[in-house]
Amino acid sequence: MEKHQYGFLLIIFFVVSLGLMSFISCIIAESQKAKEEDMKLDNKLCYLPESKAFSFGIAALICLVIAQIIGNFVICSNFWLRKDEDSSKAKKPKIATAFLVLSWICFGLAVILLSAGTSMSRKQLYGKGWLDQKCYVVKDGVFIGSGFLVLISIAATLATSLFTISKVQGELTARIHAQLV
């Protein structure tokens, strides 16, 4: 039982670390994004060099996706993948389900914002641009906003996993206590 707890704590630490790395990458990407002054105009054509925000945005996306997958794997393994014979199978708590839905909504929004901001941070060549042959600069706060969505997503995923763990462990404790009495 204790090995399971240490493994769970290690996984939680890993998920939190990835979430924090993603958040920090978002903050750094915000400070490194291209500015309007960086744009060069040649008649109607524009050029925008690649900014360092591109690599930090990619790092934030990778860390977020891995953290979300691992966090949801923990939830699934403790919540839905138990054997049918196991009487300690947890019922779907409404609070845990609400946190899980919140986690996925924030995850989706963060991925959309990060993907768009990261894509705009690539080099935009003369006549190519980002969209419709026009150059676009990432607005202020896009990366910071996605960073806060990352934090909410990871926190909601961890809350879901903690609710499912505590529900299962509570049922196990009650079952063991009933056998002792």
PDB file of C-alpha atoms in Angstrom:
ATOM      1  CA  MET A   1       0.000   0.000   0.000  1.00  0.00           C
ATOM      2  CA  GLU A   2       2.821   2.446   0.838  1.00  0.00           C
ATOM      3  CA  LYS A   3       4.595   1.794  -2.471  1.00  0.00           C
ATOM      4  CA  HIS A   4       1.372   2.805  -4.195  1.00  0.00           C
ATOM      5  CA  GLN A   5       1.285   6.053  -2.203  1.00  0.00           C
ATOM      6  CA  TYR A   6       4.910   6.897  -3.005  1.00  0.00           C
ATOM      7  CA  GLY A   7       4.330   6.132  -6.674  1.00  0.00           C
ATOM      8  CA  PHE A   8       1.234   8.326  -6.629  1.00  0.00           C
ATOM      9  CA  LEU A   9       3.162  11.167  -4.970  1.00  0.00           C
ATOM     10  CA  LEU A  10       5.964  10.825  -7.521  1.00  0.00           C
ATOM     11  CA  ILE A  11       3.491  11.025 -10.399  1.00  0.00           C
ATOM     12  CA  ILE A  12       1.748  14.022  -8.814  1.00  0.00           C
ATOM     13  CA  PHE A  13       5.131  15.740  -8.375  1.00  0.00           C
ATOM     14  CA  PHE A  14       5.946  15.043 -12.034  1.00  0.00           C
ATOM     15  CA  VAL A  15       2.592  16.435 -13.229  1.00  0.00           C
ATOM     16  CA  VAL A  16       2.980  19.555 -11.059  1.00  0.00           C
ATOM     17  CA  SER A  17       6.551  20.036 -12.336  1.00  0.00           C
ATOM     18  CA  LEU A  18       5.432  19.789 -15.958  1.00  0.00           C
ATOM     19  CA  GLY A  19       2.564  22.201 -15.284  1.00  0.00           C
ATOM     20  CA  LEU A  20       4.918  24.717 -13.702  1.00  0.00           C
ATOM     21  CA  MET A  21       7.404  24.369 -16.567  1.00  0.00           C
ATOM     22  CA  SER A  22       4.571  25.013 -19.005  1.00  0.00           C
ATOM     23  CA  PHE A  23       3.448  28.075 -17.024  1.00  0.00           C
ATOM     24  CA  ILE A  24       6.988  29.460 -16.817  1.00  0.00           C
ATOM     25  CA  SER A  25       7.474  28.863 -20.555  1.00  0.00           C
ATOM     26  CA  CYS A  26       4.285  30.847 -21.199  1.00  0.00           C
ATOM     27  CA  ILE A  27       5.545  33.751 -19.092  1.00  0.00           C
ATOM     28  CA  ILE A  28       8.924  33.732 -20.866  1.00  0.00           C
ATOM     29  CA  ALA A  29       7.196  33.481 -24.258  1.00  0.00           C
ATOM     30  CA  GLU A  30       5.177  36.591 -23.392  1.00  0.00           C
ATOM     31  CA  SER A  31       8.356  38.538 -22.728  1.00  0.00           C
ATOM     32  CA  GLN A  32      10.106  37.213 -25.850  1.00  0.00           C
ATOM     33  CA  LYS A  33       7.311  37.637 -28.392  1.00  0.00           C
ATOM     34  CA  ALA A  34       7.749  39.818 -31.462  1.00  0.00           C
ATOM     35  CA  LYS A  35       6.684  43.437 -31.294  1.00  0.00           C
ATOM     36  CA  GLU A  36       5.288  45.734 -33.964  1.00  0.00           C
ATOM     37  CA  GLU A  37       8.662  47.489 -34.172  1.00  0.00           C
ATOM     38  CA  ASP A  38      10.201  44.215 -35.377  1.00  0.00           C
ATOM     39  CA  MET A  39       7.962  44.185 -38.461  1.00  0.00           C
ATOM     40  CA  LYS A  40       9.526  45.371 -41.731  1.00  0.00           C
ATOM     41  CA  LEU A  41       7.334  46.718 -44.501  1.00  0.00           C
ATOM     42  CA  ASP A  42       8.071  46.752 -48.221  1.00  0.00           C
ATOM     43  CA  ASN A  43       5.119  48.460 -49.945  1.00  0.00           C
ATOM     44  CA  LYS A  44       2.215  46.135 -49.109  1.00  0.00           C
ATOM     45  CA  LEU A  45       4.421  43.204 -48.161  1.00  0.00           C
ATOM     46  CA  CYS A  46       5.596  42.603 -44.621  1.00  0.00           C
ATOM     47  CA  TYR A  47       8.300  40.578 -42.899  1.00  0.00           C
ATOM     48  CA  LEU A  48       8.429  39.507 -39.285  1.00  0.00           C
ATOM     49  CA  PRO A  49      11.434  37.569 -37.946  1.00  0.00           C
ATOM     50  CA  GLU A  50      10.968  34.461 -35.813  1.00  0.00           C
ATOM     51  CA  SER A  51      10.900  35.282 -32.130  1.00  0.00           C
ATOM     52  CA  LYS A  52      12.115  33.216 -29.196  1.00  0.00           C
ATOM     53  CA  ALA A  53       8.476  32.942 -28.142  1.00  0.00           C
ATOM     54  CA  PHE A  54       8.112  30.205 -30.763  1.00  0.00           C
ATOM     55  CA  SER A  55      10.404  27.762 -28.950  1.00  0.00           C
ATOM     56  CA  PHE A  56       9.003  28.642 -25.523  1.00  0.00           C
ATOM     57  CA  GLY A  57       5.465  28.193 -26.856  1.00  0.00           C
ATOM     58  CA  ILE A  58       6.357  24.753 -28.217  1.00  0.00           C
ATOM     59  CA  ALA A  59       7.905  23.817 -24.850  1.00  0.00           C
ATOM     60  CA  ALA A  60       4.781  25.025 -23.023  1.00  0.00           C
ATOM     61  CA  LEU A  61       2.544  22.987 -25.319  1.00  0.00           C
ATOM     62  CA  ILE A  62       4.600  19.818 -24.931  1.00  0.00           C
ATOM     63  CA  CYS A  63       4.748  20.095 -21.128  1.00  0.00           C
ATOM     64  CA  LEU A  64       1.022  20.802 -20.910  1.00  0.00           C
ATOM     65  CA  VAL A  65       0.016  17.886 -23.120  1.00  0.00           C
ATOM     66  CA  ILE A  66       2.267  15.425 -21.261  1.00  0.00           C
ATOM     67  CA  ALA A  67       1.021  16.657 -17.863  1.00  0.00           C
ATOM     68  CA  GLN A  68      -2.617  16.364 -18.968  1.00  0.00           C
ATOM     69  CA  ILE A  69      -2.106  12.850 -20.338  1.00  0.00           C
ATOM     70  CA  ILE A  70      -0.281  11.605 -17.234  1.00  0.00           C
ATOM     71  CA  GLY A  71      -2.756  13.300 -14.884  1.00  0.00           C
ATOM     72  CA  ASN A  72      -5.702  11.736 -16.681  1.00  0.00           C
ATOM     73  CA  PHE A  73      -3.954   8.366 -16.760  1.00  0.00           C
ATOM     74  CA  VAL A  74      -3.760   8.521 -12.951  1.00  0.00           C
ATOM     75  CA  ILE A  75      -7.449   9.395 -12.792  1.00  0.00           C
ATOM     76  CA  CYS A  76      -8.391   6.559 -15.124  1.00  0.00           C
ATOM     77  CA  SER A  77      -6.238   4.008 -13.351  1.00  0.00           C
ATOM     78  CA  ASN A  78      -7.694   4.903  -9.955  1.00  0.00           C
ATOM     79  CA  PHE A  79     -11.247   5.521 -11.031  1.00  0.00           C
ATOM     80  CA  TRP A  80     -12.394   3.682 -14.118  1.00  0.00           C
ATOM     81  CA  LEU A  81      -9.947   0.827 -14.691  1.00  0.00           C
ATOM     82  CA  ARG A  82     -10.619  -1.089 -11.475  1.00  0.00           C
ATOM     83  CA  LYS A  83     -11.759  -4.679 -11.803  1.00  0.00           C
ATOM     84  CA  ASP A  84     -15.512  -5.257 -11.643  1.00  0.00           C
ATOM     85  CA  GLU A  85     -15.067  -7.718  -8.764  1.00  0.00           C
ATOM     86  CA  ASP A  86     -13.374  -5.042  -6.676  1.00  0.00           C
ATOM     87  CA  SER A  87     -15.928  -3.781  -4.191  1.00  0.00           C
ATOM     88  CA  SER A  88     -13.820  -0.679  -3.570  1.00  0.00           C
ATOM     89  CA  LYS A  89     -14.720   0.716  -6.981  1.00  0.00           C
ATOM     90  CA  ALA A  90     -15.583   4.365  -6.543  1.00  0.00           C
ATOM     91  CA  LYS A  91     -18.809   5.821  -7.797  1.00  0.00           C
ATOM     92  CA  LYS A  92     -18.457   8.846 -10.022  1.00  0.00           C
ATOM     93  CA  PRO A  93     -18.413  11.749  -7.591  1.00  0.00           C
ATOM     94  CA  LYS A  94     -20.020  14.857  -9.026  1.00  0.00           C
ATOM     95  CA  ILE A  95     -17.268  17.132  -7.721  1.00  0.00           C
ATOM     96  CA  ALA A  96     -14.530  15.055  -9.336  1.00  0.00           C
ATOM     97  CA  THR A  97     -16.449  15.007 -12.617  1.00  0.00           C
ATOM     98  CA  ALA A  98     -16.888  18.793 -12.490  1.00  0.00           C
ATOM     99  CA  PHE A  99     -13.145  19.252 -11.913  1.00  0.00           C
ATOM    100  CA  LEU A 100     -12.391  16.866 -14.771  1.00  0.00           C
ATOM    101  CA  VAL A 101     -14.636  18.815 -17.154  1.00  0.00           C
ATOM    102  CA  LEU A 102     -13.057  22.101 -15.988  1.00  0.00           C
ATOM    103  CA  SER A 103      -9.620  20.602 -16.564  1.00  0.00           C
ATOM    104  CA  TRP A 104     -10.397  19.599 -20.139  1.00  0.00           C
ATOM    105  CA  ILE A 105     -12.072  22.921 -20.970  1.00  0.00           C
ATOM    106  CA  CYS A 106      -9.074  24.894 -19.680  1.00  0.00           C
ATOM    107  CA  PHE A 107      -6.719  22.481 -21.421  1.00  0.00           C
ATOM    108  CA  GLY A 108      -8.509  22.984 -24.749  1.00  0.00           C
ATOM    109  CA  LEU A 109      -8.525  26.762 -24.426  1.00  0.00           C
ATOM    110  CA  ALA A 110      -4.854  26.819 -23.400  1.00  0.00           C
ATOM    111  CA  VAL A 111      -3.873  24.637 -26.353  1.00  0.00           C
ATOM    112  CA  ILE A 112      -5.789  26.894 -28.759  1.00  0.00           C
ATOM    113  CA  LEU A 113      -4.209  30.088 -27.377  1.00  0.00           C
ATOM    114  CA  LEU A 114      -0.728  28.589 -27.200  1.00  0.00           C
ATOM    115  CA  SER A 115      -0.972  27.110 -30.698  1.00  0.00           C
ATOM    116  CA  ALA A 116      -2.138  30.356 -32.249  1.00  0.00           C
ATOM    117  CA  GLY A 117       0.416  32.478 -30.378  1.00  0.00           C
ATOM    118  CA  THR A 118       3.215  30.046 -31.123  1.00  0.00           C
ATOM    119  CA  SER A 119       2.248  29.842 -34.777  1.00  0.00           C
ATOM    120  CA  MET A 120       2.271  33.643 -35.070  1.00  0.00           C
ATOM    121  CA  SER A 121       5.748  33.697 -33.517  1.00  0.00           C
ATOM    122  CA  ARG A 122       7.256  31.877 -36.498  1.00  0.00           C
ATOM    123  CA  LYS A 123       9.053  33.750 -39.238  1.00  0.00           C
ATOM    124  CA  GLN A 124       6.599  35.540 -41.512  1.00  0.00           C
ATOM    125  CA  LEU A 125       8.201  36.087 -44.915  1.00  0.00           C
ATOM    126  CA  TYR A 126       7.497  38.834 -47.442  1.00  0.00           C
ATOM    127  CA  GLY A 127       4.327  37.949 -49.321  1.00  0.00           C
ATOM    128  CA  LYS A 128       3.626  34.923 -47.153  1.00  0.00           C
ATOM    129  CA  GLY A 129       2.645  36.342 -43.787  1.00  0.00           C
ATOM    130  CA  TRP A 130       0.759  34.331 -41.227  1.00  0.00           C
ATOM    131  CA  LEU A 131      -2.737  34.532 -42.655  1.00  0.00           C
ATOM    132  CA  ASP A 132      -3.985  36.031 -45.930  1.00  0.00           C
ATOM    133  CA  GLN A 133      -0.415  37.127 -46.765  1.00  0.00           C
ATOM    134  CA  LYS A 134      -0.492  39.593 -43.866  1.00  0.00           C
ATOM    135  CA  CYS A 135       1.808  39.702 -40.864  1.00  0.00           C
ATOM    136  CA  TYR A 136       0.310  39.367 -37.426  1.00  0.00           C
ATOM    137  CA  VAL A 137       1.817  40.066 -34.030  1.00  0.00           C
ATOM    138  CA  VAL A 138       0.658  38.231 -30.914  1.00  0.00           C
ATOM    139  CA  LYS A 139      -1.404  40.530 -28.686  1.00  0.00           C
ATOM    140  CA  ASP A 140      -0.253  41.317 -25.174  1.00  0.00           C
ATOM    141  CA  GLY A 141      -1.486  38.823 -22.609  1.00  0.00           C
ATOM    142  CA  VAL A 142      -2.115  35.856 -24.915  1.00  0.00           C
ATOM    143  CA  PHE A 143       0.748  33.799 -23.509  1.00  0.00           C
ATOM    144  CA  ILE A 144       0.080  34.929 -19.921  1.00  0.00           C
ATOM    145  CA  GLY A 145      -3.601  34.060 -20.296  1.00  0.00           C
ATOM    146  CA  SER A 146      -2.722  30.636 -21.612  1.00  0.00           C
ATOM    147  CA  GLY A 147      -0.304  30.230 -18.698  1.00  0.00           C
ATOM    148  CA  PHE A 148      -3.084  30.807 -16.193  1.00  0.00           C
ATOM    149  CA  LEU A 149      -5.296  28.381 -18.087  1.00  0.00           C
ATOM    150  CA  VAL A 150      -2.455  25.853 -17.787  1.00  0.00           C
ATOM    151  CA  LEU A 151      -2.396  26.331 -14.015  1.00  0.00           C
ATOM    152  CA  ILE A 152      -6.169  25.943 -13.733  1.00  0.00           C
ATOM    153  CA  SER A 153      -6.110  22.848 -15.933  1.00  0.00           C
ATOM    154  CA  ILE A 154      -3.354  21.157 -13.924  1.00  0.00           C
ATOM    155  CA  ALA A 155      -4.952  22.117 -10.593  1.00  0.00           C
ATOM    156  CA  ALA A 156      -8.323  20.732 -11.718  1.00  0.00           C
ATOM    157  CA  THR A 157      -6.680  17.513 -12.934  1.00  0.00           C
ATOM    158  CA  LEU A 158      -4.909  17.096  -9.595  1.00  0.00           C
ATOM    159  CA  ALA A 159      -8.113  17.848  -7.695  1.00  0.00           C
ATOM    160  CA  THR A 160      -9.915  15.172  -9.707  1.00  0.00           C
ATOM    161  CA  SER A 161      -7.209  12.614  -9.018  1.00  0.00           C
ATOM    162  CA  LEU A 162      -7.175  13.475  -5.307  1.00  0.00           C
ATOM    163  CA  PHE A 163     -10.974  13.144  -5.083  1.00  0.00           C
ATOM    164  CA  THR A 164     -10.877   9.744  -6.769  1.00  0.00           C
ATOM    165  CA  ILE A 165      -7.958   8.546  -4.601  1.00  0.00           C
ATOM    166  CA  SER A 166      -9.567   9.712  -1.356  1.00  0.00           C
ATOM    167  CA  LYS A 167     -12.894   8.120  -2.361  1.00  0.00           C
ATOM    168  CA  VAL A 168     -11.248   4.778  -3.141  1.00  0.00           C
ATOM    169  CA  GLN A 169      -9.044   4.846  -0.026  1.00  0.00           C
ATOM    170  CA  GLY A 170     -12.041   5.787   2.132  1.00  0.00           C
ATOM    171  CA  GLU A 171     -13.979   2.793   0.824  1.00  0.00           C
ATOM    172  CA  LEU A 172     -10.950   0.532   1.369  1.00  0.00           C
ATOM    173  CA  THR A 173     -10.556   1.767   4.946  1.00  0.00           C
ATOM    174  CA  ALA A 174     -14.252   1.210   5.636  1.00  0.00           C
ATOM    175  CA  ARG A 175     -14.048  -2.310   4.157  1.00  0.00           C
ATOM    176  CA  ILE A 176     -10.948  -3.178   6.214  1.00  0.00           C
ATOM    177  CA  HIS A 177     -12.520  -1.720   9.361  1.00  0.00           C
ATOM    178  CA  ALA A 178     -15.707  -3.731   8.759  1.00  0.00           C
ATOM    179  CA  GLN A 179     -13.673  -6.944   8.427  1.00  0.00           C
ATOM    180  CA  LEU A 180     -11.850  -6.253  11.706  1.00  0.00           C
ATOM    181  CA  VAL A 181     -15.060  -5.656  13.688  1.00  0.00           C
TER     182      VAL A 181
END
